[in-house]
């Protein structure tokens, strides 16, 4: 849903471990979701997307899971590396082809060497 | 992925002056461009959506006379912050998409109004 968070949730993970970042969305009509990675001082970078007719999609070292029943989205990053440290945002689109993306609060992922 | 270029990356201006930020899609035609504002440690807040050749659609609470958006071609949109004040200092980010739903972002512009 709309992002109003003032403090980013944080997650610290040991290098080489897997990480799971969670996101709750508010609109049951949302049918397209994207995960973005944002490094400090830069714009968001597209990671992976998923449509509502799927519950899982895999990319290189990343997997997105979608649970429409509880309106929950997760991003799994395998074998984390220092370069994975960033803020991760989920974004939802309210109807396929609709222009607007609504961003979640974001989670700051820190990889511990 | 597609490339979106935003310029400048940083700008400092005096209070009362205007600043223009450019957003270009380099390898695709952007039928729609979006402008966001981001405060420190917060998420992206959509300011407006612009389609090539038509007026921008502003989100509630965003002053259209203060944040002028022009989308004159399929590869260029500009955001002009008019009569900037210190409270306008923020990180401004554009994104662009073609007919597909995924949007790609520019590098962002750090605006500081002194």
Short mmCIF file of N, CA and C in Angstrom, two decimals, chain A residues 69-110:
data_model
loop_
_atom_site.label_atom_id
_atom_site.label_comp_id
_atom_site.label_asym_id
_atom_site.label_seq_id
_atom_site.Cartn_x
_atom_site.Cartn_y
_atom_site.Cartn_z
N UNK A 69 -3.21 -14.83 -0.80
CA UNK A 69 -4.19 -15.04 0.26
C UNK A 69 -3.96 -14.07 1.42
N UNK A 70 -2.70 -13.88 1.76
CA UNK A 70 -2.38 -12.97 2.86
C UNK A 70 -1.73 -11.68 2.36
N UNK A 71 -1.74 -11.48 1.06
CA UNK A 71 -1.19 -10.28 0.45
C UNK A 71 0.24 -10.04 0.91
N UNK A 72 1.07 -11.01 0.65
CA UNK A 72 2.45 -10.98 1.10
C UNK A 72 3.38 -11.33 -0.03
N UNK A 73 4.47 -10.60 -0.07
CA UNK A 73 5.49 -10.77 -1.11
C UNK A 73 6.84 -10.91 -0.41
N UNK A 74 7.67 -11.78 -0.92
CA UNK A 74 9.00 -11.89 -0.33
C UNK A 74 10.06 -11.98 -1.42
N UNK A 75 11.24 -11.53 -1.06
CA UNK A 75 12.40 -11.61 -1.95
C UNK A 75 13.47 -12.41 -1.23
N UNK A 76 13.89 -13.48 -1.84
CA UNK A 76 14.95 -14.30 -1.27
C UNK A 76 16.21 -14.09 -2.08
N UNK A 77 17.29 -13.79 -1.39
CA UNK A 77 18.57 -13.63 -2.05
C UNK A 77 19.50 -14.73 -1.55
N UNK A 78 19.98 -15.52 -2.46
CA UNK A 78 20.84 -16.65 -2.08
C UNK A 78 22.30 -16.22 -2.04
N UNK A 79 23.03 -16.81 -1.09
CA UNK A 79 24.48 -16.61 -0.99
C UNK A 79 24.83 -15.13 -1.08
N UNK A 80 24.38 -14.38 -0.10
CA UNK A 80 24.52 -12.93 -0.16
C UNK A 80 25.98 -12.50 -0.24
N UNK A 81 26.15 -11.38 -0.94
CA UNK A 81 27.48 -10.82 -1.15
C UNK A 81 27.49 -9.38 -0.63
N UNK A 82 28.65 -8.82 -0.35
CA UNK A 82 28.69 -7.43 0.13
C UNK A 82 27.95 -6.45 -0.78
N UNK A 83 27.98 -6.71 -2.07
CA UNK A 83 27.30 -5.83 -3.01
C UNK A 83 25.79 -5.87 -2.93
N UNK A 84 25.27 -6.80 -2.15
CA UNK A 84 23.82 -6.88 -1.96
C UNK A 84 23.33 -5.88 -0.92
N UNK A 85 24.24 -5.27 -0.19
CA UNK A 85 23.84 -4.28 0.82
C UNK A 85 23.17 -3.09 0.13
N UNK A 86 21.94 -2.83 0.51
CA UNK A 86 21.16 -1.76 -0.13
C UNK A 86 19.81 -1.70 0.56
N UNK A 87 18.96 -0.80 0.08
CA UNK A 87 17.57 -0.78 0.50
C UNK A 87 16.75 -1.45 -0.58
N UNK A 88 15.87 -2.33 -0.17
CA UNK A 88 15.04 -3.08 -1.11
C UNK A 88 13.58 -2.65 -0.95
N UNK A 89 12.97 -2.32 -2.08
CA UNK A 89 11.58 -1.91 -2.09
C UNK A 89 10.75 -2.88 -2.92
N UNK A 90 9.57 -3.18 -2.41
CA UNK A 90 8.61 -3.84 -3.27
C UNK A 90 7.68 -2.76 -3.82
N UNK A 91 7.15 -3.01 -4.98
CA UNK A 91 6.21 -2.07 -5.60
C UNK A 91 5.07 -2.87 -6.20
N UNK A 92 3.87 -2.32 -6.11
CA UNK A 92 2.70 -3.01 -6.65
C UNK A 92 2.01 -2.13 -7.68
N UNK A 93 1.42 -2.82 -8.63
CA UNK A 93 0.66 -2.15 -9.68
C UNK A 93 -0.77 -2.61 -9.57
N UNK A 94 -1.71 -1.67 -9.62
CA UNK A 94 -3.08 -1.99 -9.27
C UNK A 94 -3.88 -2.66 -10.37
N UNK A 95 -3.45 -2.55 -11.56
CA UNK A 95 -4.08 -3.32 -12.63
C UNK A 95 -3.08 -3.40 -13.76
N UNK A 96 -3.06 -4.51 -14.44
CA UNK A 96 -2.06 -4.72 -15.47
C UNK A 96 -2.20 -3.62 -16.51
N UNK A 97 -1.10 -2.93 -16.74
CA UNK A 97 -1.11 -1.84 -17.70
C UNK A 97 -1.38 -0.50 -17.05
N UNK A 98 -1.89 -0.51 -15.80
CA UNK A 98 -2.06 0.75 -15.08
C UNK A 98 -0.70 1.38 -14.89
N UNK A 99 -0.67 2.67 -14.93
CA UNK A 99 0.62 3.34 -14.96
C UNK A 99 1.32 3.40 -13.62
N UNK A 100 0.59 3.54 -12.53
CA UNK A 100 1.24 3.87 -11.27
C UNK A 100 1.76 2.64 -10.52
N UNK A 101 2.95 2.79 -9.98
CA UNK A 101 3.51 1.82 -9.05
C UNK A 101 3.45 2.43 -7.66
N UNK A 102 2.99 1.66 -6.69
CA UNK A 102 3.00 2.10 -5.31
C UNK A 102 4.09 1.35 -4.58
N UNK A 103 4.95 2.10 -3.91
CA UNK A 103 6.11 1.51 -3.25
C UNK A 103 5.85 1.21 -1.78
N UNK A 104 6.44 0.13 -1.32
CA UNK A 104 6.43 -0.20 0.09
C UNK A 104 7.45 0.64 0.83
N UNK A 105 7.52 0.40 2.12
CA UNK A 105 8.38 1.20 2.99
C UNK A 105 9.86 0.99 2.69
N UNK A 106 10.22 -0.20 2.32
CA UNK A 106 11.63 -0.51 2.08
C UNK A 106 12.27 -1.20 3.26
N UNK A 107 13.27 -2.01 2.98
CA UNK A 107 14.05 -2.71 4.00
C UNK A 107 15.52 -2.50 3.71
N UNK A 108 16.27 -2.10 4.73
CA UNK A 108 17.71 -1.93 4.53
C UNK A 108 18.40 -3.24 4.85
N UNK A 109 19.06 -3.80 3.86
CA UNK A 109 19.81 -5.05 4.03
C UNK A 109 21.29 -4.73 4.17
N UNK A 110 21.87 -5.24 5.24
CA UNK A 110 23.30 -5.06 5.48
C UNK A 110 23.96 -6.43 5.50
#
